[in-house]
Coordinates of C-alpha atoms in Angstrom, one line a residue:
M1 CA 41.9 -10.9 -7.6
S2 CA 40.5 -12.3 -10.5
W3 CA 36.8 -11.6 -12.0
G4 CA 36.5 -15.7 -12.7
T5 CA 36.5 -16.8 -9.3
E6 CA 35.4 -13.4 -8.0
L7 CA 32.8 -12.9 -10.1
W8 CA 31.9 -16.0 -11.6
D9 CA 27.9 -14.8 -10.8
Q10 CA 28.2 -11.7 -12.5
F11 CA 28.3 -12.9 -16.6
D12 CA 26.0 -9.7 -17.5
N13 CA 27.0 -7.1 -15.4
L14 CA 30.3 -7.7 -16.9
E15 CA 28.9 -7.4 -20.1
K16 CA 27.5 -4.2 -19.1
H17 CA 30.7 -3.2 -17.5
T18 CA 33.0 -3.8 -20.3
Q19 CA 30.2 -1.8 -22.5
W20 CA 30.5 0.7 -20.9
G21 CA 34.1 1.2 -20.8
I22 CA 34.0 0.9 -24.5
D23 CA 31.8 4.4 -24.9
V24 CA 34.4 6.2 -22.7
L25 CA 36.8 5.3 -24.9
E26 CA 35.1 6.5 -27.3
K27 CA 33.6 9.8 -26.2
Y28 CA 37.5 10.2 -25.0
I29 CA 38.2 10.1 -28.6
K30 CA 35.4 12.6 -30.0
F31 CA 36.9 15.2 -27.2
V32 CA 40.2 14.4 -28.6
K33 CA 38.6 15.5 -32.3
E34 CA 37.1 18.5 -31.3
R35 CA 40.8 19.5 -29.8
T36 CA 42.1 18.8 -33.2
E37 CA 38.9 21.1 -34.7
I38 CA 39.8 23.7 -32.2
E39 CA 43.6 23.6 -32.8
L40 CA 43.1 24.0 -36.5
S41 CA 40.6 26.8 -36.3
Y42 CA 42.7 28.9 -33.5
A43 CA 45.8 28.3 -35.9
K44 CA 43.7 29.4 -39.4
Q45 CA 42.4 32.6 -37.5
L46 CA 46.0 33.3 -36.2
R47 CA 47.0 33.3 -40.3
N48 CA 44.2 35.3 -41.7
L49 CA 45.1 37.8 -38.8
S50 CA 49.1 37.7 -39.7
K51 CA 48.0 38.1 -43.3
K52 CA 45.9 41.0 -42.6
Y53 CA 48.0 42.7 -41.7
Q54 CA 51.0 42.3 -43.4
P55 CA 52.0 44.9 -46.2
K56 CA 50.4 45.2 -49.7
K57 CA 53.4 44.6 -52.3
N58 CA 54.3 47.1 -53.6
S59 CA 52.0 49.5 -52.3
K60 CA 53.4 53.1 -50.0
E61 CA 52.4 51.1 -46.9
E62 CA 55.3 48.4 -47.8
E63 CA 57.5 51.5 -47.8
E64 CA 56.9 52.5 -44.1
Y65 CA 57.8 49.1 -43.5
R66 CA 61.4 50.3 -43.1
Y67 CA 61.1 51.5 -39.5
T68 CA 62.4 49.6 -36.7
S69 CA 58.9 49.9 -35.3
T70 CA 57.2 48.3 -38.8
R71 CA 59.7 46.4 -38.8
A72 CA 59.3 44.6 -35.3
F73 CA 55.7 44.9 -35.9
L74 CA 56.1 42.7 -38.9
A75 CA 58.4 40.2 -37.5
T76 CA 55.3 39.6 -35.0
L77 CA 53.4 38.5 -37.9
N78 CA 55.5 36.7 -38.7
E79 CA 56.2 34.8 -35.8
M80 CA 52.7 35.0 -35.3
N81 CA 52.2 32.9 -38.0
D82 CA 55.0 30.1 -36.9
Y83 CA 53.2 29.8 -33.8
A84 CA 49.5 29.0 -35.9
G85 CA 52.0 26.2 -37.7
Q86 CA 52.7 25.1 -34.4
H87 CA 49.2 24.7 -33.3
E88 CA 48.9 23.3 -36.9
V89 CA 51.2 20.2 -36.2
I90 CA 49.0 20.0 -32.4
S91 CA 46.4 19.3 -34.2
E92 CA 48.1 16.9 -37.0
N93 CA 50.1 14.6 -34.4
M94 CA 46.5 14.6 -31.8
T95 CA 45.4 13.5 -35.2
S96 CA 48.0 10.8 -36.0
L97 CA 48.5 9.6 -32.4
I98 CA 45.8 9.3 -30.6
T99 CA 42.2 10.0 -32.7
A100 CA 43.5 8.1 -35.6
E101 CA 45.4 5.3 -33.3
L102 CA 42.2 4.7 -30.8
T103 CA 39.5 4.7 -33.7
R104 CA 41.7 1.2 -34.7
Y105 CA 42.1 0.0 -31.4
V106 CA 38.3 0.4 -30.4
Q107 CA 37.5 -1.6 -33.2
E108 CA 39.8 -4.6 -32.7
L109 CA 38.5 -4.2 -29.0
K110 CA 34.4 -4.7 -30.0
Q111 CA 35.6 -7.6 -31.8
E112 CA 37.8 -9.0 -28.6
R113 CA 35.1 -8.7 -26.6
K114 CA 32.3 -9.7 -29.0
S115 CA 34.5 -13.1 -29.3
H116 CA 35.3 -13.8 -25.5
F117 CA 31.2 -13.2 -24.7
H118 CA 30.2 -15.5 -27.3
D119 CA 32.7 -18.4 -25.1
G120 CA 30.6 -17.4 -22.2
R121 CA 27.1 -17.9 -23.7
K122 CA 28.2 -21.2 -25.4
A123 CA 29.7 -22.8 -22.1
Q124 CA 26.5 -21.7 -19.8
Q125 CA 24.4 -22.7 -23.0
H126 CA 26.2 -26.6 -22.5
I127 CA 26.0 -26.2 -18.9
E128 CA 22.2 -25.6 -19.5
T129 CA 22.1 -28.5 -21.5
C130 CA 24.0 -30.9 -19.6
W131 CA 21.4 -30.1 -16.7
K132 CA 18.5 -30.6 -18.8
Q133 CA 19.5 -33.9 -19.4
L134 CA 19.9 -34.6 -15.7
E135 CA 16.8 -33.5 -15.7
A136 CA 15.1 -35.5 -18.4
S137 CA 17.2 -38.5 -16.8
K138 CA 16.0 -38.2 -13.1
R139 CA 12.6 -37.6 -14.1
R140 CA 12.5 -41.2 -16.1
F141 CA 14.3 -42.7 -13.3
E142 CA 11.4 -41.8 -11.2
R143 CA 8.9 -42.4 -13.2
D144 CA 10.3 -46.1 -14.1
C145 CA 10.4 -46.3 -10.1
K146 CA 6.8 -46.1 -9.6
E147 CA 5.9 -47.8 -12.5
A148 CA 8.0 -50.8 -11.0
D149 CA 6.3 -49.9 -7.6
R150 CA 2.5 -50.4 -8.7
A151 CA 4.0 -53.5 -10.4
Q152 CA 5.0 -55.1 -7.8
Q153 CA 2.1 -54.6 -5.6
Y154 CA -0.4 -55.7 -8.6
F155 CA 1.6 -58.8 -8.9
E156 CA 1.1 -59.2 -4.7
K157 CA -2.9 -58.5 -5.6
M158 CA -3.1 -60.7 -8.2
D159 CA -1.5 -63.6 -6.4
A160 CA -3.2 -63.3 -3.0
D161 CA -5.8 -63.8 -5.2
I162 CA -7.6 -67.4 -5.5
N163 CA -10.0 -66.5 -8.0
V164 CA -6.9 -65.3 -10.4
T165 CA -5.4 -68.1 -12.8
K166 CA -2.1 -69.1 -12.6
A167 CA -2.2 -68.1 -15.8
D168 CA -3.0 -64.4 -14.5
V169 CA -0.5 -64.2 -12.0
E170 CA 2.1 -65.1 -13.8
K171 CA 1.8 -62.4 -15.8
A172 CA 1.8 -60.1 -13.1
R173 CA 5.3 -61.4 -12.1
Q174 CA 7.0 -60.7 -15.2
Q175 CA 5.2 -57.5 -15.6
A176 CA 6.5 -56.3 -12.4
Q177 CA 9.7 -58.1 -13.3
L178 CA 10.3 -55.9 -15.9
R179 CA 9.3 -53.1 -14.5
H180 CA 12.0 -53.3 -11.6
Q181 CA 14.8 -54.1 -14.5
M182 CA 13.7 -51.0 -16.1
A183 CA 13.6 -48.8 -13.1
E184 CA 17.2 -50.5 -12.5
D185 CA 18.5 -49.4 -15.7
S186 CA 17.2 -45.5 -15.8
K187 CA 19.0 -45.4 -12.1
A188 CA 21.9 -46.8 -13.6
E189 CA 21.1 -44.1 -16.7
Y190 CA 20.5 -41.0 -13.9
S191 CA 23.7 -41.9 -11.9
S192 CA 25.7 -42.0 -15.3
T193 CA 24.5 -38.9 -16.1
L194 CA 24.3 -36.9 -12.9
Q195 CA 28.2 -38.0 -12.4
K196 CA 28.4 -36.1 -16.1
F197 CA 26.9 -33.2 -15.2
N198 CA 28.9 -32.4 -11.9
S199 CA 31.8 -32.9 -13.9
E200 CA 31.1 -30.3 -16.2
Q201 CA 29.5 -28.2 -14.4
H202 CA 32.8 -28.3 -12.2
E203 CA 35.2 -27.6 -15.2
H204 CA 32.6 -24.4 -16.2
Y205 CA 32.4 -22.9 -12.7
Y206 CA 36.1 -24.1 -12.7
T207 CA 37.3 -23.5 -15.3
H208 CA 36.2 -22.4 -18.9
I209 CA 34.1 -19.6 -17.4
P210 CA 36.9 -18.5 -14.7
N211 CA 39.1 -18.4 -17.8
I212 CA 36.9 -16.8 -20.0
F213 CA 36.2 -13.7 -17.2
Q214 CA 40.5 -14.0 -17.0
K215 CA 40.6 -12.8 -20.5
I216 CA 37.5 -10.4 -20.2
Q217 CA 39.6 -8.7 -17.7
E218 CA 42.2 -8.6 -19.7
M219 CA 40.9 -6.5 -21.9
E220 CA 39.5 -4.2 -20.1
E221 CA 42.9 -4.1 -18.0
R222 CA 44.5 -3.6 -21.8
R223 CA 42.3 -0.3 -22.5
I224 CA 42.6 1.5 -19.2
V225 CA 46.1 1.5 -19.9
R226 CA 45.6 2.5 -23.0
I227 CA 43.5 5.6 -22.1
G228 CA 46.2 6.6 -19.7
E229 CA 48.9 6.6 -23.1
S230 CA 46.5 8.4 -24.6
M231 CA 45.9 10.5 -22.3
K232 CA 50.1 10.9 -21.3
T233 CA 50.7 11.4 -25.4
F234 CA 47.5 14.2 -25.5
A235 CA 49.9 16.3 -23.1
E236 CA 53.3 15.1 -25.0
V237 CA 51.7 16.4 -28.1
D238 CA 51.6 19.9 -26.1
R239 CA 54.4 19.8 -24.8
Q240 CA 57.0 18.9 -27.9
V241 CA 56.0 22.3 -28.9
I242 CA 56.2 24.5 -26.3
P243 CA 60.1 24.8 -26.9
I244 CA 59.3 25.9 -30.5
I245 CA 56.0 28.1 -29.4
G246 CA 58.8 29.7 -26.7
K247 CA 61.4 30.6 -29.8
C248 CA 58.7 32.4 -31.4
L249 CA 58.4 34.5 -28.6
D250 CA 61.3 35.4 -27.9
E251 CA 61.8 36.0 -31.1
I252 CA 59.0 38.3 -30.8
T253 CA 60.2 39.8 -27.2
K254 CA 63.9 40.1 -29.6
A255 CA 62.3 42.5 -32.5
A256 CA 60.3 44.3 -29.8
E257 CA 63.7 44.9 -28.1
S258 CA 65.0 45.7 -31.7
V259 CA 62.5 49.3 -32.2
D260 CA 65.2 51.9 -32.0
H261 CA 62.9 55.6 -31.5
K262 CA 66.6 57.4 -32.5
N263 CA 66.7 55.4 -35.9
D264 CA 63.5 56.0 -36.9
S265 CA 64.0 59.7 -36.1
Q266 CA 67.0 59.8 -38.6
M267 CA 65.0 57.8 -41.3
V268 CA 61.6 60.4 -41.3
I269 CA 64.7 62.9 -41.8
E270 CA 65.9 61.0 -44.5
A271 CA 62.2 60.5 -46.0
F272 CA 61.3 63.8 -45.7
K273 CA 64.2 66.2 -45.8
S274 CA 64.3 68.8 -49.1
G275 CA 67.6 70.2 -49.1
F276 CA 66.3 73.7 -48.8
E277 CA 67.6 76.7 -46.0
P278 CA 64.6 77.8 -43.8
P279 CA 63.3 81.6 -44.8
G280 CA 65.7 84.4 -43.7
D281 CA 64.2 87.6 -41.8
V282 CA 61.6 89.7 -43.5
D283 CA 62.2 93.0 -44.5
F284 CA 60.7 95.9 -42.2
E285 CA 58.5 97.8 -44.6
D286 CA 57.4 101.1 -43.7
F287 CA 54.2 102.8 -44.3
T288 CA 54.8 105.8 -42.6
Q289 CA 56.6 107.5 -45.6
P290 CA 54.9 109.4 -47.9
M291 CA 56.4 108.2 -50.5
K292 CA 56.3 105.1 -52.8
R293 CA 56.7 102.5 -49.9
T294 CA 59.7 100.1 -51.0
V295 CA 58.1 96.1 -51.1
S296 CA 60.8 93.1 -49.4
E297 CA 62.6 91.5 -52.3
S298 CA 60.2 87.9 -51.3
S299 CA 56.6 90.0 -51.6
L300 CA 54.0 88.8 -54.1
S301 CA 54.5 92.5 -55.8
N302 CA 58.6 91.9 -56.6
S303 CA 57.6 88.2 -57.8
R304 CA 55.1 89.8 -60.8
G305 CA 57.7 91.9 -61.8
D306 CA 56.2 95.1 -61.1
G307 CA 56.3 97.6 -58.7
K308 CA 52.6 97.7 -58.1
S309 CA 51.8 98.4 -54.0
E310 CA 48.6 97.3 -54.1
P311 CA 46.7 94.3 -55.2
K312 CA 45.0 94.0 -58.3
Y313 CA 41.9 93.3 -57.3
G314 CA 41.4 94.6 -53.4
S315 CA 40.1 93.3 -50.6
K316 CA 38.7 90.4 -52.4
S317 CA 41.8 88.8 -53.3
K318 CA 42.9 89.1 -49.3
G319 CA 44.5 86.2 -48.7
K320 CA 44.7 84.4 -52.3
L321 CA 47.3 84.6 -54.2
W322 CA 45.9 84.2 -57.4
P323 CA 42.5 85.4 -58.0
F324 CA 42.2 85.7 -61.7
I325 CA 41.4 81.7 -62.4
K326 CA 38.3 80.0 -61.8
K327 CA 38.3 77.9 -58.9
N328 CA 37.3 74.8 -60.0
K329 CA 39.0 75.2 -63.6
L330 CA 42.2 75.6 -61.5
M331 CA 41.2 73.0 -59.0
S332 CA 41.0 70.5 -62.3
L333 CA 44.2 71.7 -63.9
L334 CA 46.4 71.1 -60.2
T335 CA 44.4 67.9 -59.2
S336 CA 43.0 65.8 -61.9
P337 CA 43.1 62.6 -60.1
H338 CA 45.7 60.5 -61.4
Q339 CA 45.1 57.6 -58.8
P340 CA 42.8 54.6 -59.9
P341 CA 39.4 55.4 -59.2
P342 CA 37.3 53.7 -56.3
P343 CA 35.1 50.6 -57.8
P344 CA 31.4 51.6 -57.8
P345 CA 29.4 50.5 -54.8
A346 CA 27.8 46.8 -55.0
S347 CA 24.6 48.0 -53.6
A348 CA 22.3 50.3 -56.3
S349 CA 22.6 53.4 -54.4
P350 CA 25.8 54.4 -51.8
S351 CA 23.9 55.1 -49.7
A352 CA 22.9 51.7 -48.2
V353 CA 27.0 51.2 -47.5
P354 CA 28.0 52.5 -44.4
N355 CA 30.9 53.5 -45.6
G356 CA 30.4 55.1 -48.8
P357 CA 32.9 55.5 -51.9
Q358 CA 35.7 57.8 -51.3
S359 CA 37.3 60.4 -53.9
P360 CA 41.1 59.5 -54.6
K361 CA 43.1 60.0 -51.6
Q362 CA 45.7 62.8 -52.2
Q363 CA 47.7 65.0 -50.6
K364 CA 46.1 68.4 -49.4
E365 CA 47.4 71.0 -50.3
P366 CA 46.1 74.6 -49.1
L367 CA 45.5 76.5 -53.3
S368 CA 47.0 80.0 -51.8
H369 CA 50.3 77.5 -50.6
R370 CA 50.7 76.3 -54.6
F371 CA 49.8 79.8 -56.0
N372 CA 52.4 81.6 -53.4
E373 CA 55.1 78.6 -54.9
F374 CA 54.1 79.6 -57.9
M375 CA 54.4 83.2 -57.8
T376 CA 58.2 82.9 -56.2
S377 CA 59.4 81.2 -59.0
K378 CA 60.5 81.9 -62.5
P379 CA 57.8 79.7 -64.2
K380 CA 58.2 78.7 -68.0
I381 CA 54.7 78.6 -70.0
H382 CA 55.6 75.3 -71.2
C383 CA 56.0 73.4 -68.6
F384 CA 52.9 75.0 -66.9
R385 CA 51.5 73.4 -70.2
S386 CA 52.7 70.1 -69.6
L387 CA 51.5 70.0 -66.6
K388 CA 48.1 70.4 -67.7
R389 CA 48.5 67.4 -69.5
G390 CA 48.7 65.4 -66.5
G391 CA 52.4 62.8 -67.8
A392 CA 54.2 61.1 -65.6
G393 CA 57.0 62.3 -63.3
P394 CA 60.2 63.1 -65.2
E395 CA 63.0 60.2 -65.7
D396 CA 65.0 62.4 -63.5
F397 CA 62.8 62.9 -61.1
S398 CA 63.6 66.5 -60.6
N399 CA 59.6 67.0 -59.9
L400 CA 61.2 66.6 -56.3
P401 CA 63.2 68.6 -53.8
P402 CA 66.7 68.2 -54.0
E403 CA 67.5 66.1 -51.7
Q404 CA 65.1 63.7 -52.4
R405 CA 66.0 63.7 -55.3
R406 CA 69.6 63.1 -54.5
K407 CA 68.6 60.2 -52.5
K408 CA 66.5 58.8 -55.5
L409 CA 68.9 59.0 -57.9
Q410 CA 71.2 57.8 -55.8
Q411 CA 69.5 54.5 -55.7
K412 CA 69.1 54.4 -59.1
V413 CA 72.4 54.2 -59.9
D414 CA 73.0 51.9 -57.4
E415 CA 70.0 50.0 -58.7
L416 CA 71.8 50.2 -62.6
N417 CA 74.7 49.1 -61.1
R418 CA 73.7 45.8 -60.1
D419 CA 72.3 45.0 -63.2
I420 CA 75.2 45.7 -64.2
Q421 CA 76.7 43.3 -62.1
K422 CA 74.3 40.2 -63.0
E423 CA 74.7 41.3 -66.9
M424 CA 78.0 40.6 -66.3
D425 CA 77.7 37.9 -64.0
S426 CA 76.4 36.3 -67.1
R427 CA 78.5 36.7 -69.7
D428 CA 81.4 35.2 -67.2
A429 CA 79.4 32.3 -67.1
L430 CA 78.5 31.8 -70.7
T431 CA 82.7 32.9 -71.9
K432 CA 83.4 29.6 -69.8
M433 CA 80.8 27.9 -71.4
K434 CA 81.4 28.7 -74.8
D435 CA 85.5 28.0 -73.6
V436 CA 84.4 24.5 -72.6
Y437 CA 82.5 23.9 -75.8
I438 CA 86.1 24.9 -77.8
K439 CA 87.5 22.3 -75.9
N440 CA 85.3 19.5 -76.1
P441 CA 83.0 20.4 -79.6
Q442 CA 80.9 17.3 -78.7
M443 CA 79.8 19.5 -75.7
G444 CA 78.4 21.8 -77.9
D445 CA 78.1 24.2 -80.3
A446 CA 80.8 27.3 -79.2
A447 CA 78.7 29.4 -82.1
S448 CA 75.7 28.8 -80.4
V449 CA 76.4 31.1 -77.8
D450 CA 78.1 34.1 -79.5
H451 CA 74.0 35.7 -80.0
R452 CA 73.4 35.8 -76.3
L453 CA 77.1 37.0 -75.6
A454 CA 76.7 39.9 -77.9
E455 CA 73.0 40.6 -76.6
L456 CA 74.8 40.7 -73.1
G457 CA 77.7 43.1 -74.2
Q458 CA 74.7 45.5 -75.5
N459 CA 73.0 45.2 -72.8
I460 CA 75.5 46.3 -70.5
E461 CA 76.4 49.3 -73.0
K462 CA 73.4 51.1 -72.4
L463 CA 73.5 50.5 -68.2
R464 CA 76.3 51.7 -68.2
L465 CA 75.5 54.3 -70.5
E466 CA 72.1 55.0 -68.1
V467 CA 74.7 55.4 -65.1
Q468 CA 76.7 57.9 -66.6
K469 CA 73.3 59.5 -67.3
F470 CA 72.0 59.3 -63.6
E471 CA 75.4 59.8 -62.3
G472 CA 75.9 63.1 -64.1
W473 CA 71.9 64.6 -62.7
L474 CA 73.2 63.1 -59.3
A475 CA 76.5 65.3 -59.7
E476 CA 74.4 68.2 -60.6
V477 CA 72.0 68.0 -58.1
E478 CA 74.7 66.9 -55.1
G479 CA 76.4 70.1 -56.6
R480 CA 73.9 72.0 -56.0
L481 CA 72.7 71.5 -52.5
P482 CA 73.2 74.5 -50.5
A483 CA 75.9 73.6 -47.6
R484 CA 75.2 74.6 -44.0
S485 CA 77.8 77.4 -43.4
E486 CA 75.7 79.4 -45.9
Q487 CA 74.0 82.3 -44.6
P488 CA 70.4 81.9 -45.0
R489 CA 68.2 83.7 -46.9
R490 CA 64.2 84.0 -47.8
Q491 CA 63.0 81.1 -49.5
S492 CA 58.5 81.1 -49.9
G493 CA 59.1 77.0 -49.6
V494 CA 60.5 76.6 -52.7
Y495 CA 64.5 76.2 -53.7
E496 CA 65.6 79.2 -55.6
A497 CA 68.3 80.0 -57.7
Q498 CA 71.4 82.1 -55.7
N499 CA 71.9 84.3 -58.4
A500 CA 69.7 87.0 -58.2
S501 CA 70.1 87.9 -61.5
G502 CA 67.1 88.5 -64.0
V503 CA 68.9 86.1 -67.3
N504 CA 69.7 82.6 -65.8
S505 CA 70.0 79.1 -67.4
C506 CA 67.1 76.5 -67.4
A507 CA 69.4 74.2 -66.0
Q508 CA 68.6 76.3 -62.3
D509 CA 65.6 74.3 -60.3
R510 CA 62.3 76.1 -59.7
E511 CA 58.9 74.2 -58.9
S512 CA 55.9 73.6 -61.0
P513 CA 52.6 74.8 -59.7
D514 CA 51.8 71.6 -58.6
G515 CA 54.5 71.6 -56.0
S516 CA 56.7 69.8 -57.4
Y517 CA 60.1 70.8 -58.7
T518 CA 61.4 70.2 -62.3
E519 CA 64.5 70.9 -63.9
E520 CA 65.4 71.9 -67.8
Q521 CA 68.6 71.0 -69.4
S522 CA 68.0 73.4 -72.8
Q523 CA 70.1 76.6 -72.1
E524 CA 67.9 79.4 -73.6
T525 CA 67.0 82.4 -72.0
E526 CA 64.6 82.1 -69.2
M527 CA 62.8 86.0 -68.4
K528 CA 60.5 86.4 -65.8
V529 CA 56.7 86.1 -67.2
P530 CA 54.9 88.9 -65.2
A531 CA 51.2 87.3 -63.7
T532 CA 49.4 89.9 -66.1
D533 CA 50.5 87.3 -68.7
F534 CA 48.9 84.1 -67.0
D535 CA 46.2 86.0 -66.1
D536 CA 45.4 87.0 -70.0
E537 CA 46.1 82.9 -70.3
F538 CA 43.5 81.9 -68.5
D539 CA 40.9 84.2 -68.7
D540 CA 41.5 84.0 -72.3
E541 CA 41.4 80.0 -72.8
E542 CA 38.2 78.9 -74.0
P543 CA 36.2 75.8 -71.9
L544 CA 36.4 72.7 -73.5
P545 CA 33.5 71.9 -75.4
T546 CA 31.5 69.2 -74.4
I547 CA 31.3 65.8 -76.2
G548 CA 28.7 64.0 -75.0
T549 CA 26.5 63.5 -71.9
C550 CA 26.0 61.3 -69.1
K551 CA 24.2 59.9 -66.0
A552 CA 25.0 59.5 -62.2
L553 CA 24.7 55.6 -61.7
Y554 CA 25.9 56.0 -58.0
T555 CA 26.3 58.9 -55.8
F556 CA 29.9 60.1 -55.1
E557 CA 31.6 62.4 -53.1
G558 CA 34.8 64.6 -54.4
Q559 CA 36.3 65.2 -51.3
N560 CA 39.4 65.7 -53.2
E561 CA 41.1 69.1 -55.9
G562 CA 40.1 68.1 -59.2
T563 CA 37.1 65.8 -58.4
I564 CA 33.4 66.7 -58.2
S565 CA 30.5 65.7 -56.3
V566 CA 27.9 64.2 -58.3
A567 CA 23.9 62.6 -57.0
E568 CA 22.7 59.3 -57.9
G569 CA 20.1 59.9 -61.5
E570 CA 21.7 63.6 -62.2
M571 CA 22.7 64.5 -65.8
L572 CA 25.9 66.7 -67.0
Y573 CA 27.6 66.7 -69.5
V574 CA 30.5 65.3 -70.5
I575 CA 34.1 67.4 -71.7
E576 CA 36.8 64.7 -71.6
E577 CA 37.0 61.2 -72.0
D578 CA 38.4 58.5 -69.9
K579 CA 42.0 57.9 -70.8
G580 CA 42.5 54.8 -69.9
D581 CA 43.2 55.8 -66.0
G582 CA 39.4 55.5 -65.0
W583 CA 38.2 59.0 -64.5
T584 CA 35.8 61.3 -66.6
R585 CA 35.6 64.6 -66.8
I586 CA 32.2 66.5 -66.7
R587 CA 30.9 69.3 -66.3
R588 CA 27.3 70.8 -64.6
N589 CA 27.4 74.3 -65.6
E590 CA 29.9 77.2 -66.5
D591 CA 31.3 76.8 -63.7
E592 CA 31.5 73.4 -62.0
E593 CA 33.7 70.9 -63.9
G594 CA 35.9 68.5 -62.1
Y595 CA 36.4 64.0 -62.6
V596 CA 34.3 61.3 -61.4
P597 CA 35.5 57.7 -61.9
T598 CA 34.0 56.2 -64.8
S599 CA 32.5 53.4 -63.2
Y600 CA 29.4 55.9 -61.3
V601 CA 28.5 57.4 -64.6
E602 CA 27.0 56.0 -67.9
V603 CA 28.2 58.0 -70.8
Y604 CA 26.6 59.1 -73.7
L605 CA 28.8 60.1 -76.5
D606 CA 27.9 62.7 -79.3
K607 CA 28.0 60.5 -82.7
N608 CA 29.7 63.9 -84.4
A609 CA 32.3 63.6 -81.1
K610 CA 33.2 59.9 -82.5
D611 CA 34.2 60.6 -86.0
S612 CA 36.0 63.9 -85.1

């Protein structure tokens, strides 16, 4: 089965067929190339998806990933990232093993095909030339034969005519002989040319063309074998990554099986446990007695220090424990934003944005709950003033409930111990280096490390003092945490001192008005402050003076406590500049004031205010 013998007369069809084979190969290359692009796009989308749901560093979301369920989700995201990497491997391997190789092979194939068909056309042109020579020789022989025949007839005619001279007859005879000789020469040439053509034709159809067609056949068969091998490689590239993809899926399954609901529940307890005892029973208050009724120990009147049986403001104070402070003023004191403000909207008006800017997210807590907690504790005036300044949390974490404070202190102690260990390791390494320098002075100067050793010693001593300080606070908290066996006592959501005496140390726990827990180290005598003292403090306080005006550039929905809503284009008064936290305190009228993001307003400060 050879193209040279079976298809000796199908030169043009073979040329078309081999060109079609190259087109098929180029089509397959294009298919593989598009497959690699799909793999890359899929891998990119998977990576973006994994990155989108990764927790942000140093954020509250990152702290949530300590639970087994969220850790399993994080492991799934990481495995999906590796899964995407395997699709990138598929794309890379297909590009290098199939696309690049076949592209190079197609160029070689085109050159080989061009060479073979060039040889074929050259052989065809040669045989056509031989045929033309044969035809020319044949026509010449035919012409010479006819000329010789006419010359013979003319001689015979002249020889028979008695009126013709002998000289004319001789001339005709010589002309006839010349023509016969020319015919004989043409015959010999024609015979030779014919033999040569037959030989060339046999060589052409039985040697040259079969050889050329055989090479074309081999070329086409190699193309077919190559495209088959490429298809096999196409499958093998996928098959090679299946075990790794299987491992990724196995790890996801393993992460899912590691989810422990009991452990997560325990972690919730550890995260939010305050260490307080549940409140005790409420005493029965007998209103049938005509005498002045006795109020329970945990009632509001008792905590205020006077035996009044009715609220000061009558029915208007029902459900409201602190009716003597203006709402907006108190809210701004208790909930002035300390978080970064939201960025301004991209458009001129937030109404063009589907989800407009939101005010800072804070844990909302009913004011009545905060007032109740504050009233049932034994606050100090300077503690409340420190709250108004909006300072950061204390170093000893006294703003946290006892159990949470204990955990934070323990974490701080562990962190300091790790820092001490690092410094000690560095000191030991430098000490060894110094010993080497002392024994081998050519390696370095031993005195060059003394300064660093002294610095490390000072750092270690500072860290040890810090550890002692935090360990002292930790021991103090652990010694004051209530035991489970203690008798339950009435508490209004705060950590009260067990001693009911009116004189206590300031080191006792109490709750500040914002719901946090503070602890003072001073030993001064602390007295209960009647509610009327706070009433006077707030009522007598003069409102902050205006230092300028501002214009709202965008609409801001003040949905949280401490903020105020403004409309785009509204003019308001500025009563406190931006302190660097991104918030500006403004006032609309005597009863409405609060914070707005500085980027949402354009501030015009008074010159006198700037100078002062």
